[in-house]
């Protein structure tokens, strides 16, 4: 622990730094500091923990608590002035980064019928998961996508994109998920507003879904070499059907139930280079065993109700609630219903963990894989 006015993270363990302060050493540290340098042994145990130590805390954001505040923002600011009218989720441990968990951002965006947000592009990769309303659309590089509840949409890194709601639609709310904190951490974030504020639609509506959305089929001769999926929208109907069919074929995972990853149909890999996403089904009465892994995850309840135990704490959830699991934190999920399935949408930074060789996973071995409750 730190001693005196200067940090000194000592550990009485062979192989770890354990140097006691002396007047001579403290003077030496001052001389190094004047040279913008320092002695590694004073901070080594802090900057190289034995295992990942997330500064994020598990949080459940109840939709019934947030919804009225999200709707109120419509009266308070216009999309023109706000750029994006969004209430973001602010993890108590990550406020300086505006992160919902780890290096992931999440926010709830609302638009009224006839509203249009300005087109823009950024280095952060983005997704949206539609929570309620009819008539929402997104335009990505001239491809217009129509959106319904529980649809999952990509607005990848570098693409021009804008959102709106048709004049004959209803107020729409969706979750925005981005890797803004990660891209800022890497000091690689650019942002641009479209020179015409709005982009032209240059293709038939929903053309990418029509071309790339049939499972196991690929348009002959179609080329796609970008770092993200050409299937920009993953609709709820076929996703839920896929899980129901998967349930006939598999017992699933003891840690996740029936989990299917959204993938880039060209590569079979994640939908974007930095963000992965999945939909999982917990069958009636199913309660998974606990595990932990590197990488942060934000869940949104797409269907049903239940609870998750995260780091020993129980969080009860129902449809449209959002919760997070910080990196290397024990977690397990349970469906509350004995007759209905429950579905959890999730997005994560696992593609980053895998790409950098940092993915690690561990099962909770004791108590038949169930965590004792701490509260
Ligand atoms: Fe954006
Ligand atoms: Fe997990």
mmCIF file with all atom_site columns, N, CA, C and O in Angstrom, residues 228-252:
data_model
loop_
_atom_site.group_PDB
_atom_site.id
_atom_site.type_symbol
_atom_site.label_atom_id
_atom_site.label_alt_id
_atom_site.label_comp_id
_atom_site.label_asym_id
_atom_site.label_entity_id
_atom_site.label_seq_id
_atom_site.pdbx_PDB_ins_code
_atom_site.Cartn_x
_atom_site.Cartn_y
_atom_site.Cartn_z
_atom_site.occupancy
_atom_site.B_iso_or_equiv
_atom_site.pdbx_formal_charge
_atom_site.auth_seq_id
_atom_site.auth_comp_id
_atom_site.auth_asym_id
_atom_site.auth_atom_id
_atom_site.pdbx_PDB_model_num
ATOM 1   N N  . UNK A 1 228 ? -16.500 -5.133  -41.569 1.00 0.00 ? 228 UNK A N  1
ATOM 2   C CA . UNK A 1 228 ? -17.743 -5.358  -40.838 1.00 0.00 ? 228 UNK A CA 1
ATOM 3   C C  . UNK A 1 228 ? -18.723 -6.096  -41.731 1.00 0.00 ? 228 UNK A C  1
ATOM 4   O O  . UNK A 1 228 ? -18.533 -6.213  -42.940 1.00 0.00 ? 228 UNK A O  1
ATOM 5   N N  . UNK A 1 229 ? -19.781 -6.563  -41.112 1.00 0.00 ? 229 UNK A N  1
ATOM 6   C CA . UNK A 1 229 ? -20.755 -7.384  -41.818 1.00 0.00 ? 229 UNK A CA 1
ATOM 7   C C  . UNK A 1 229 ? -21.552 -6.575  -42.843 1.00 0.00 ? 229 UNK A C  1
ATOM 8   O O  . UNK A 1 229 ? -22.009 -5.479  -42.541 1.00 0.00 ? 229 UNK A O  1
ATOM 9   N N  . UNK A 1 230 ? -21.748 -7.138  -44.048 1.00 0.00 ? 230 UNK A N  1
ATOM 10  C CA . UNK A 1 230 ? -22.624 -6.451  -45.012 1.00 0.00 ? 230 UNK A CA 1
ATOM 11  C C  . UNK A 1 230 ? -24.098 -6.544  -44.602 1.00 0.00 ? 230 UNK A C  1
ATOM 12  O O  . UNK A 1 230 ? -24.921 -5.772  -45.086 1.00 0.00 ? 230 UNK A O  1
ATOM 13  N N  . UNK A 1 231 ? -24.406 -7.488  -43.750 1.00 0.00 ? 231 UNK A N  1
ATOM 14  C CA . UNK A 1 231 ? -25.782 -7.619  -43.255 1.00 0.00 ? 231 UNK A CA 1
ATOM 15  C C  . UNK A 1 231 ? -25.919 -6.616  -42.108 1.00 0.00 ? 231 UNK A C  1
ATOM 16  O O  . UNK A 1 231 ? -25.588 -6.895  -40.966 1.00 0.00 ? 231 UNK A O  1
ATOM 17  N N  . UNK A 1 232 ? -26.400 -5.434  -42.434 1.00 0.00 ? 232 UNK A N  1
ATOM 18  C CA . UNK A 1 232 ? -26.369 -4.325  -41.472 1.00 0.00 ? 232 UNK A CA 1
ATOM 19  C C  . UNK A 1 232 ? -27.488 -4.422  -40.445 1.00 0.00 ? 232 UNK A C  1
ATOM 20  O O  . UNK A 1 232 ? -27.479 -3.714  -39.443 1.00 0.00 ? 232 UNK A O  1
ATOM 21  N N  . UNK A 1 233 ? -28.463 -5.289  -40.722 1.00 0.00 ? 233 UNK A N  1
ATOM 22  C CA . UNK A 1 233 ? -29.609 -5.407  -39.806 1.00 0.00 ? 233 UNK A CA 1
ATOM 23  C C  . UNK A 1 233 ? -29.893 -6.880  -39.540 1.00 0.00 ? 233 UNK A C  1
ATOM 24  O O  . UNK A 1 233 ? -29.938 -7.686  -40.471 1.00 0.00 ? 233 UNK A O  1
ATOM 25  N N  . UNK A 1 234 ? -30.102 -7.220  -38.286 1.00 0.00 ? 234 UNK A N  1
ATOM 26  C CA . UNK A 1 234 ? -30.444 -8.583  -37.872 1.00 0.00 ? 234 UNK A CA 1
ATOM 27  C C  . UNK A 1 234 ? -31.809 -8.505  -37.216 1.00 0.00 ? 234 UNK A C  1
ATOM 28  O O  . UNK A 1 234 ? -31.941 -7.987  -36.109 1.00 0.00 ? 234 UNK A O  1
ATOM 29  N N  . UNK A 1 235 ? -32.808 -9.012  -37.920 1.00 0.00 ? 235 UNK A N  1
ATOM 30  C CA . UNK A 1 235 ? -34.182 -8.847  -37.449 1.00 0.00 ? 235 UNK A CA 1
ATOM 31  C C  . UNK A 1 235 ? -34.494 -9.833  -36.327 1.00 0.00 ? 235 UNK A C  1
ATOM 32  O O  . UNK A 1 235 ? -33.963 -10.943 -36.267 1.00 0.00 ? 235 UNK A O  1
ATOM 33  N N  . UNK A 1 236 ? -35.398 -9.405  -35.458 1.00 0.00 ? 236 UNK A N  1
ATOM 34  C CA . UNK A 1 236 ? -35.789 -10.206 -34.301 1.00 0.00 ? 236 UNK A CA 1
ATOM 35  C C  . UNK A 1 236 ? -36.455 -11.514 -34.713 1.00 0.00 ? 236 UNK A C  1
ATOM 36  O O  . UNK A 1 236 ? -36.146 -12.582 -34.171 1.00 0.00 ? 236 UNK A O  1
ATOM 37  N N  . UNK A 1 237 ? -37.377 -11.456 -35.687 1.00 0.00 ? 237 UNK A N  1
ATOM 38  C CA . UNK A 1 237 ? -38.154 -12.648 -36.068 1.00 0.00 ? 237 UNK A CA 1
ATOM 39  C C  . UNK A 1 237 ? -37.260 -13.833 -36.406 1.00 0.00 ? 237 UNK A C  1
ATOM 40  O O  . UNK A 1 237 ? -37.339 -14.895 -35.760 1.00 0.00 ? 237 UNK A O  1
ATOM 41  N N  . UNK A 1 238 ? -36.382 -13.705 -37.401 1.00 0.00 ? 238 UNK A N  1
ATOM 42  C CA . UNK A 1 238 ? -35.512 -14.823 -37.746 1.00 0.00 ? 238 UNK A CA 1
ATOM 43  C C  . UNK A 1 238 ? -34.530 -15.197 -36.634 1.00 0.00 ? 238 UNK A C  1
ATOM 44  O O  . UNK A 1 238 ? -34.133 -16.363 -36.512 1.00 0.00 ? 238 UNK A O  1
ATOM 45  N N  . UNK A 1 239 ? -34.132 -14.200 -35.820 1.00 0.00 ? 239 UNK A N  1
ATOM 46  C CA . UNK A 1 239 ? -33.195 -14.498 -34.722 1.00 0.00 ? 239 UNK A CA 1
ATOM 47  C C  . UNK A 1 239 ? -33.866 -15.394 -33.687 1.00 0.00 ? 239 UNK A C  1
ATOM 48  O O  . UNK A 1 239 ? -33.307 -16.408 -33.243 1.00 0.00 ? 239 UNK A O  1
ATOM 49  N N  . UNK A 1 240 ? -35.090 -15.035 -33.320 1.00 0.00 ? 240 UNK A N  1
ATOM 50  C CA . UNK A 1 240 ? -35.821 -15.835 -32.324 1.00 0.00 ? 240 UNK A CA 1
ATOM 51  C C  . UNK A 1 240 ? -36.122 -17.232 -32.865 1.00 0.00 ? 240 UNK A C  1
ATOM 52  O O  . UNK A 1 240 ? -35.969 -18.235 -32.166 1.00 0.00 ? 240 UNK A O  1
ATOM 53  N N  . UNK A 1 241 ? -36.479 -17.268 -34.140 1.00 0.00 ? 241 UNK A N  1
ATOM 54  C CA . UNK A 1 241 ? -36.759 -18.567 -34.762 1.00 0.00 ? 241 UNK A CA 1
ATOM 55  C C  . UNK A 1 241 ? -35.498 -19.451 -34.755 1.00 0.00 ? 241 UNK A C  1
ATOM 56  O O  . UNK A 1 241 ? -35.558 -20.657 -34.496 1.00 0.00 ? 241 UNK A O  1
ATOM 57  N N  . UNK A 1 242 ? -34.350 -18.824 -35.024 1.00 0.00 ? 242 UNK A N  1
ATOM 58  C CA . UNK A 1 242 ? -33.090 -19.587 -35.030 1.00 0.00 ? 242 UNK A CA 1
ATOM 59  C C  . UNK A 1 242 ? -32.811 -20.175 -33.657 1.00 0.00 ? 242 UNK A C  1
ATOM 60  O O  . UNK A 1 242 ? -32.361 -21.331 -33.535 1.00 0.00 ? 242 UNK A O  1
ATOM 61  N N  . UNK A 1 243 ? -33.096 -19.411 -32.606 1.00 0.00 ? 243 UNK A N  1
ATOM 62  C CA . UNK A 1 243 ? -32.871 -19.925 -31.246 1.00 0.00 ? 243 UNK A CA 1
ATOM 63  C C  . UNK A 1 243 ? -33.832 -21.066 -30.922 1.00 0.00 ? 243 UNK A C  1
ATOM 64  O O  . UNK A 1 243 ? -33.446 -22.065 -30.293 1.00 0.00 ? 243 UNK A O  1
ATOM 65  N N  . UNK A 1 244 ? -35.075 -20.911 -31.360 1.00 0.00 ? 244 UNK A N  1
ATOM 66  C CA . UNK A 1 244 ? -36.044 -21.984 -31.112 1.00 0.00 ? 244 UNK A CA 1
ATOM 67  C C  . UNK A 1 244 ? -35.624 -23.268 -31.825 1.00 0.00 ? 244 UNK A C  1
ATOM 68  O O  . UNK A 1 244 ? -35.750 -24.367 -31.279 1.00 0.00 ? 244 UNK A O  1
ATOM 69  N N  . UNK A 1 245 ? -35.091 -23.115 -33.039 1.00 0.00 ? 245 UNK A N  1
ATOM 70  C CA . UNK A 1 245 ? -34.655 -24.305 -33.777 1.00 0.00 ? 245 UNK A CA 1
ATOM 71  C C  . UNK A 1 245 ? -33.397 -24.892 -33.139 1.00 0.00 ? 245 UNK A C  1
ATOM 72  O O  . UNK A 1 245 ? -33.236 -26.110 -33.069 1.00 0.00 ? 245 UNK A O  1
ATOM 73  N N  . UNK A 1 246 ? -32.514 -24.008 -32.699 1.00 0.00 ? 246 UNK A N  1
ATOM 74  C CA . UNK A 1 246 ? -31.275 -24.458 -32.036 1.00 0.00 ? 246 UNK A CA 1
ATOM 75  C C  . UNK A 1 246 ? -31.626 -25.271 -30.783 1.00 0.00 ? 246 UNK A C  1
ATOM 76  O O  . UNK A 1 246 ? -30.968 -26.270 -30.464 1.00 0.00 ? 246 UNK A O  1
ATOM 77  N N  . UNK A 1 247 ? -32.699 -24.859 -30.104 1.00 0.00 ? 247 UNK A N  1
ATOM 78  C CA . UNK A 1 247 ? -33.110 -25.568 -28.878 1.00 0.00 ? 247 UNK A CA 1
ATOM 79  C C  . UNK A 1 247 ? -33.500 -27.018 -29.160 1.00 0.00 ? 247 UNK A C  1
ATOM 80  O O  . UNK A 1 247 ? -33.406 -27.883 -28.282 1.00 0.00 ? 247 UNK A O  1
ATOM 81  N N  . UNK A 1 248 ? -33.917 -27.280 -30.406 1.00 0.00 ? 248 UNK A N  1
ATOM 82  C CA . UNK A 1 248 ? -34.277 -28.662 -30.761 1.00 0.00 ? 248 UNK A CA 1
ATOM 83  C C  . UNK A 1 248 ? -33.041 -29.506 -31.027 1.00 0.00 ? 248 UNK A C  1
ATOM 84  O O  . UNK A 1 248 ? -33.116 -30.731 -31.092 1.00 0.00 ? 248 UNK A O  1
ATOM 85  N N  . UNK A 1 249 ? -31.907 -28.813 -31.231 1.00 0.00 ? 249 UNK A N  1
ATOM 86  C CA . UNK A 1 249 ? -30.706 -29.522 -31.665 1.00 0.00 ? 249 UNK A CA 1
ATOM 87  C C  . UNK A 1 249 ? -29.630 -29.606 -30.603 1.00 0.00 ? 249 UNK A C  1
ATOM 88  O O  . UNK A 1 249 ? -28.673 -30.363 -30.745 1.00 0.00 ? 249 UNK A O  1
ATOM 89  N N  . UNK A 1 250 ? -29.752 -28.797 -29.552 1.00 0.00 ? 250 UNK A N  1
ATOM 90  C CA . UNK A 1 250 ? -28.630 -28.699 -28.621 1.00 0.00 ? 250 UNK A CA 1
ATOM 91  C C  . UNK A 1 250 ? -29.118 -28.471 -27.198 1.00 0.00 ? 250 UNK A C  1
ATOM 92  O O  . UNK A 1 250 ? -30.158 -27.851 -26.971 1.00 0.00 ? 250 UNK A O  1
ATOM 93  N N  . UNK A 1 251 ? -28.316 -28.953 -26.258 1.00 0.00 ? 251 UNK A N  1
ATOM 94  C CA . UNK A 1 251 ? -28.589 -28.658 -24.845 1.00 0.00 ? 251 UNK A CA 1
ATOM 95  C C  . UNK A 1 251 ? -28.008 -27.304 -24.472 1.00 0.00 ? 251 UNK A C  1
ATOM 96  O O  . UNK A 1 251 ? -28.237 -26.807 -23.380 1.00 0.00 ? 251 UNK A O  1
ATOM 97  N N  . UNK A 1 252 ? -27.227 -26.718 -25.367 1.00 0.00 ? 252 UNK A N  1
ATOM 98  C CA . UNK A 1 252 ? -26.655 -25.406 -25.100 1.00 0.00 ? 252 UNK A CA 1
ATOM 99  C C  . UNK A 1 252 ? -25.477 -25.463 -24.157 1.00 0.00 ? 252 UNK A C  1
ATOM 100 O O  . UNK A 1 252 ? -24.904 -26.523 -23.906 1.00 0.00 ? 252 UNK A O  1
#
